[in-house]
Amino acid sequence: MPELPEVETVRRGLNNLVRGQKIMSVKLNYQRMIQSDLAEFLSYLPGKEIINIGRRGKYLLFELSEKTLVSHLRMEGKYHLFPTQALPINKHFHAFFELSNGQTLVYQDVRKFGTMELVDNLNLEQFFKTKKLGPEPVASDFLLAPFQDKLIHSQKKIKPFLLEQSLVVGLGNIYVDEALWLAKIHPSELAKNLSSNDVSVLRESIINVLAAGVKRGGSTIRSYKNAFGVAGNMQDYLTVYGKKSQPCPVCGTAIEKYKLAGRGTHFCPTCQKLKKS
């Protein structure tokens, strides 16, 4: 699944490609991905200018005039831009947005898990409150005190808790493993067992790991590519994810992998010791 660095990279690419263009027509080959009123979706978009492409967590926001098209890529969602007169045929192309510059923005999704919905701009903040999204992973938004308070009062294991998106948005399986290794915290550690210093270091690690991912265009694991069809290179800088049996960059101990809440989880057994409960 694309994580925040991948979605942010797509956002930046789309802004360069389609910002300022007017949507001339909309065609859907798979209507079930539309989560809001289908008739309104099809009737509202034609004639609207794409003012900007924003992002909240892993959601892409196509900012229009009175409404926002909220798009979640889920596992395999991708956007492509083709000349309207030369659209390739692909059974996994599900949404077509013909633009005023003679090109068509196409949404592709092999697994059909992605979603789109129109949300009134005045209701956008409430929309994301219902999703129970945490703050963005930047120092000005991701504050230490509320983060620490939520951890202290939780019986959850730290990795699954971070994956919920309620503590902070943007972490998926790759970057949560990387952040926990950087903070020297075992993925199965109970949140309540983390010291004040642990929490502070973890917060900084999350901010730094996701910022590095954005800088390097995301991690190309399996099928991710950015809006230009170019692979990111963060995978070349990962320290533990996908490194089972390879030496830890700090201590040389072999990286181990196990299942935690159904997710393949990588850690260093020397650097990331589990505290006694």
Short mmCIF file of C-alpha atoms in Angstrom, two decimals:
data_model
loop_
_atom_site.label_atom_id
_atom_site.label_comp_id
_atom_site.label_asym_id
_atom_site.label_seq_id
_atom_site.Cartn_x
_atom_site.Cartn_y
_atom_site.Cartn_z
CA MET A 1 0.00 0.00 0.00
CA PRO A 2 1.32 3.47 -0.81
CA GLU A 3 2.35 5.26 2.37
CA LEU A 4 2.56 9.00 2.94
CA PRO A 5 5.83 9.58 1.03
CA GLU A 6 4.41 7.81 -2.03
CA VAL A 7 1.09 9.68 -1.87
CA GLU A 8 2.88 13.01 -1.36
CA THR A 9 5.07 12.28 -4.38
CA VAL A 10 1.97 11.52 -6.46
CA ARG A 11 0.39 14.75 -5.20
CA ARG A 12 3.36 16.84 -6.27
CA GLY A 13 3.48 15.17 -9.66
CA LEU A 14 -0.24 15.66 -10.27
CA ASN A 15 -0.01 19.31 -9.31
CA ASN A 16 2.58 19.80 -12.02
CA LEU A 17 0.51 17.85 -14.54
CA VAL A 18 -3.12 18.87 -14.05
CA ARG A 19 -3.41 21.91 -11.78
CA GLY A 20 -5.31 24.67 -13.55
CA GLN A 21 -6.93 22.30 -16.03
CA LYS A 22 -10.69 22.13 -16.45
CA ILE A 23 -12.47 18.78 -16.33
CA MET A 24 -14.42 18.47 -19.59
CA SER A 25 -16.04 15.07 -19.06
CA VAL A 26 -16.01 12.08 -16.72
CA LYS A 27 -16.36 8.41 -17.58
CA LEU A 28 -16.46 5.53 -15.09
CA ASN A 29 -15.92 1.86 -15.85
CA TYR A 30 -16.26 0.81 -12.21
CA GLN A 31 -18.91 2.82 -10.38
CA ARG A 32 -18.67 1.03 -7.03
CA MET A 33 -15.50 2.94 -6.10
CA ILE A 34 -17.55 6.16 -5.84
CA GLN A 35 -18.47 6.57 -2.17
CA SER A 36 -20.67 9.65 -2.53
CA ASP A 37 -23.77 10.18 -4.67
CA LEU A 38 -22.97 8.80 -8.12
CA ALA A 39 -25.30 11.09 -10.07
CA GLU A 40 -23.84 14.17 -8.38
CA PHE A 41 -20.31 12.91 -9.01
CA LEU A 42 -20.95 12.60 -12.74
CA SER A 43 -22.89 15.86 -13.09
CA TYR A 44 -20.81 18.15 -10.86
CA LEU A 45 -17.30 17.54 -12.17
CA PRO A 46 -17.63 18.55 -15.86
CA GLY A 47 -16.73 22.22 -16.22
CA LYS A 48 -14.87 22.44 -12.91
CA GLU A 49 -11.25 23.62 -12.71
CA ILE A 50 -8.71 21.62 -10.70
CA ILE A 51 -7.51 24.46 -8.48
CA ASN A 52 -4.95 22.43 -6.56
CA ILE A 53 -4.03 18.89 -5.50
CA GLY A 54 -3.77 18.65 -1.72
CA ARG A 55 -3.25 15.77 0.69
CA ARG A 56 -4.51 14.71 4.11
CA GLY A 57 -2.75 11.63 5.39
CA LYS A 58 -2.89 9.11 2.54
CA TYR A 59 -5.85 10.84 0.86
CA LEU A 60 -5.38 12.91 -2.31
CA LEU A 61 -7.55 16.04 -2.47
CA PHE A 62 -8.54 17.42 -5.88
CA GLU A 63 -9.59 20.91 -4.81
CA LEU A 64 -12.38 22.33 -6.98
CA SER A 65 -14.60 25.33 -6.26
CA GLU A 66 -17.27 24.41 -3.70
CA LYS A 67 -16.27 20.77 -3.36
CA THR A 68 -13.22 18.51 -3.11
CA LEU A 69 -12.75 15.19 -4.87
CA VAL A 70 -11.22 12.93 -2.19
CA SER A 71 -9.26 10.01 -3.62
CA HIS A 72 -7.72 7.12 -1.68
CA LEU A 73 -5.36 4.88 -3.65
CA ARG A 74 -5.56 1.93 -1.24
CA MET A 75 -3.39 -1.00 -2.35
CA GLU A 76 -2.80 -0.50 -6.08
CA GLY A 77 -4.35 2.82 -7.18
CA LYS A 78 -2.42 4.90 -9.73
CA TYR A 79 -3.00 7.95 -11.90
CA HIS A 80 -1.80 8.29 -15.50
CA LEU A 81 -2.02 11.12 -18.02
CA PHE A 82 -2.47 10.36 -21.73
CA PRO A 83 -3.32 12.34 -24.86
CA THR A 84 -7.09 12.03 -25.16
CA GLN A 85 -6.82 10.85 -28.76
CA ALA A 86 -4.35 8.10 -27.86
CA LEU A 87 -5.76 6.41 -24.77
CA PRO A 88 -4.42 2.88 -24.38
CA ILE A 89 -6.84 0.06 -23.62
CA ASN A 90 -6.41 -1.48 -20.18
CA LYS A 91 -8.98 -3.50 -18.24
CA HIS A 92 -7.73 -1.96 -15.01
CA PHE A 93 -8.48 1.65 -16.09
CA HIS A 94 -11.61 2.59 -14.13
CA ALA A 95 -12.04 6.39 -14.24
CA PHE A 96 -11.35 8.87 -17.04
CA PHE A 97 -11.24 12.64 -16.55
CA GLU A 98 -10.94 14.42 -19.90
CA LEU A 99 -9.11 17.73 -19.42
CA SER A 100 -9.14 21.03 -21.26
CA ASN A 101 -5.54 20.63 -22.48
CA GLY A 102 -6.39 17.67 -24.70
CA GLN A 103 -5.24 15.05 -22.21
CA THR A 104 -7.11 12.58 -20.04
CA LEU A 105 -6.32 11.76 -16.43
CA VAL A 106 -6.88 8.04 -15.92
CA TYR A 107 -7.27 6.19 -12.64
CA GLN A 108 -5.96 2.60 -12.65
CA ASP A 109 -6.59 0.08 -9.89
CA VAL A 110 -5.85 -3.61 -10.31
CA ARG A 111 -7.57 -4.65 -7.08
CA LYS A 112 -10.41 -2.09 -7.24
CA PHE A 113 -9.91 -1.14 -3.58
CA GLY A 114 -9.45 2.59 -4.21
CA THR A 115 -12.23 5.07 -3.46
CA MET A 116 -13.38 8.49 -4.66
CA GLU A 117 -16.00 10.81 -3.21
CA LEU A 118 -17.13 14.40 -3.47
CA VAL A 119 -17.10 16.35 -0.20
CA ASP A 120 -18.33 19.90 0.33
CA ASN A 121 -15.38 22.12 1.24
CA LEU A 122 -17.21 23.35 4.34
CA ASN A 123 -17.57 19.74 5.52
CA LEU A 124 -14.04 18.59 4.74
CA GLU A 125 -12.68 18.99 8.28
CA GLN A 126 -15.60 17.03 9.72
CA PHE A 127 -15.17 14.39 7.02
CA PHE A 128 -11.64 13.67 8.21
CA LYS A 129 -12.69 13.75 11.86
CA THR A 130 -14.99 10.82 11.12
CA LYS A 131 -11.94 8.99 9.73
CA LYS A 132 -10.22 9.55 13.11
CA LEU A 133 -7.01 10.71 11.44
CA GLY A 134 -4.16 11.88 13.60
CA PRO A 135 -1.94 14.89 12.90
CA GLU A 136 0.36 15.23 9.92
CA PRO A 137 3.93 14.01 10.66
CA VAL A 138 5.53 17.45 10.86
CA ALA A 139 6.80 19.11 14.03
CA SER A 140 4.22 21.93 13.95
CA ASP A 141 1.27 19.51 13.83
CA PHE A 142 2.52 16.31 15.45
CA LEU A 143 2.90 17.55 19.02
CA LEU A 144 4.68 15.56 21.70
CA ALA A 145 2.27 16.01 24.64
CA PRO A 146 -0.89 14.55 23.06
CA PHE A 147 1.15 11.77 21.44
CA GLN A 148 2.61 10.80 24.81
CA ASP A 149 -0.77 11.01 26.53
CA LYS A 150 -2.36 8.58 24.06
CA LEU A 151 0.50 6.11 24.43
CA ILE A 152 0.58 6.18 28.23
CA HIS A 153 -3.08 5.18 28.42
CA SER A 154 -2.97 2.40 25.86
CA GLN A 155 -2.60 -1.37 26.23
CA LYS A 156 -1.93 -1.74 22.49
CA LYS A 157 1.32 -2.89 20.95
CA ILE A 158 3.13 0.05 19.44
CA LYS A 159 3.37 -1.05 15.79
CA PRO A 160 -0.31 -1.91 15.27
CA PHE A 161 -1.24 1.28 17.14
CA LEU A 162 0.89 3.41 14.81
CA LEU A 163 -0.66 1.71 11.78
CA GLU A 164 -4.16 2.82 12.86
CA GLN A 165 -3.43 6.41 11.67
CA SER A 166 -5.04 7.89 14.81
CA LEU A 167 -1.74 8.77 16.51
CA VAL A 168 -0.15 10.26 13.40
CA VAL A 169 -0.99 9.81 9.73
CA GLY A 170 1.13 8.34 6.98
CA LEU A 171 2.81 5.29 8.46
CA GLY A 172 2.39 1.94 6.73
CA ASN A 173 4.28 -1.29 7.14
CA ILE A 174 7.54 -0.08 5.60
CA TYR A 175 8.00 3.21 7.40
CA VAL A 176 6.72 2.06 10.78
CA ASP A 177 9.41 -0.66 10.82
CA GLU A 178 12.01 1.94 9.87
CA ALA A 179 10.87 4.46 12.49
CA LEU A 180 10.78 1.87 15.29
CA TRP A 181 14.27 0.67 14.41
CA LEU A 182 15.56 4.24 14.40
CA ALA A 183 13.96 4.82 17.81
CA LYS A 184 15.27 1.46 19.11
CA ILE A 185 11.78 0.30 20.12
CA HIS A 186 10.56 -3.28 19.69
CA PRO A 187 7.47 -3.45 17.40
CA SER A 188 5.59 -5.57 19.98
CA GLU A 189 6.32 -3.18 22.86
CA LEU A 190 3.20 -2.11 24.74
CA ALA A 191 2.60 1.61 24.21
CA LYS A 192 2.18 2.18 27.96
CA ASN A 193 5.70 0.82 28.62
CA LEU A 194 7.45 3.55 26.62
CA SER A 195 9.34 6.10 28.67
CA SER A 196 9.06 9.83 28.07
CA ASN A 197 12.40 9.69 26.27
CA ASP A 198 11.25 6.74 24.15
CA VAL A 199 8.17 8.68 23.03
CA SER A 200 10.18 11.80 22.23
CA VAL A 201 12.71 9.84 20.19
CA LEU A 202 9.94 7.91 18.41
CA ARG A 203 8.18 11.13 17.42
CA GLU A 204 11.39 12.51 15.93
CA SER A 205 12.07 9.21 14.18
CA ILE A 206 8.63 9.19 12.56
CA ILE A 207 9.03 12.76 11.35
CA ASN A 208 12.54 12.10 9.99
CA VAL A 209 11.77 8.76 8.31
CA LEU A 210 8.70 10.06 6.48
CA ALA A 211 10.51 13.26 5.46
CA ALA A 212 13.33 11.15 4.03
CA GLY A 213 10.79 9.06 2.15
CA VAL A 214 9.24 12.17 0.61
CA LYS A 215 12.68 13.53 -0.32
CA ARG A 216 13.55 10.30 -2.15
CA GLY A 217 10.25 9.96 -3.95
CA GLY A 218 8.91 7.05 -1.93
CA SER A 219 9.83 3.40 -1.83
CA THR A 220 9.40 1.29 -4.95
CA ILE A 221 8.22 -1.96 -3.43
CA ARG A 222 6.23 -4.19 -5.81
CA SER A 223 4.34 -1.88 -8.16
CA TYR A 224 4.52 1.70 -6.87
CA LYS A 225 5.51 4.45 -9.28
CA ASN A 226 4.93 8.16 -9.00
CA ALA A 227 2.69 10.36 -11.15
CA PHE A 228 5.34 10.48 -13.86
CA GLY A 229 5.68 6.69 -13.97
CA VAL A 230 9.08 6.94 -12.30
CA ALA A 231 10.13 4.68 -9.43
CA GLY A 232 11.16 6.24 -6.12
CA ASN A 233 14.46 5.20 -4.55
CA MET A 234 13.80 5.21 -0.78
CA GLN A 235 14.06 1.40 -0.90
CA ASP A 236 17.79 1.86 -1.45
CA TYR A 237 18.03 3.55 1.96
CA LEU A 238 15.84 1.25 4.07
CA THR A 239 17.63 -0.16 7.11
CA VAL A 240 15.44 -3.06 8.30
CA TYR A 241 12.40 -3.50 6.07
CA GLY A 242 13.02 -6.34 3.63
CA LYS A 243 16.43 -7.01 5.23
CA LYS A 244 15.73 -10.33 6.97
CA SER A 245 18.99 -12.14 7.89
CA GLN A 246 21.09 -9.15 6.82
CA PRO A 247 23.25 -7.39 9.44
CA CYS A 248 21.86 -4.48 11.43
CA PRO A 249 23.66 -1.29 10.29
CA VAL A 250 24.39 -0.41 13.92
CA CYS A 251 25.31 -3.63 15.74
CA GLY A 252 25.70 -6.26 13.01
CA THR A 253 23.08 -8.61 14.45
CA ALA A 254 20.96 -10.36 11.82
CA ILE A 255 17.64 -8.62 11.19
CA GLU A 256 14.67 -10.83 12.11
CA LYS A 257 11.17 -10.96 10.67
CA TYR A 258 7.94 -12.11 12.33
CA LYS A 259 4.19 -11.65 11.98
CA LEU A 260 2.55 -8.96 14.09
CA ALA A 261 -1.14 -8.22 13.67
CA GLY A 262 -0.94 -9.98 10.32
CA ARG A 263 1.89 -7.83 9.01
CA GLY A 264 5.43 -8.92 8.20
CA THR A 265 7.57 -7.08 10.75
CA HIS A 266 11.33 -6.47 10.68
CA PHE A 267 13.49 -5.58 13.68
CA CYS A 268 16.94 -5.94 15.23
CA PRO A 269 16.80 -8.24 18.30
CA THR A 270 19.82 -6.50 19.83
CA CYS A 271 18.94 -2.84 19.25
CA GLN A 272 15.19 -3.27 19.79
CA LYS A 273 14.76 -5.27 22.95
CA LEU A 274 11.31 -5.93 24.37
CA LYS A 275 10.83 -4.43 27.83
CA LYS A 276 9.65 -6.62 30.69
CA SER A 277 5.99 -6.01 31.50
#
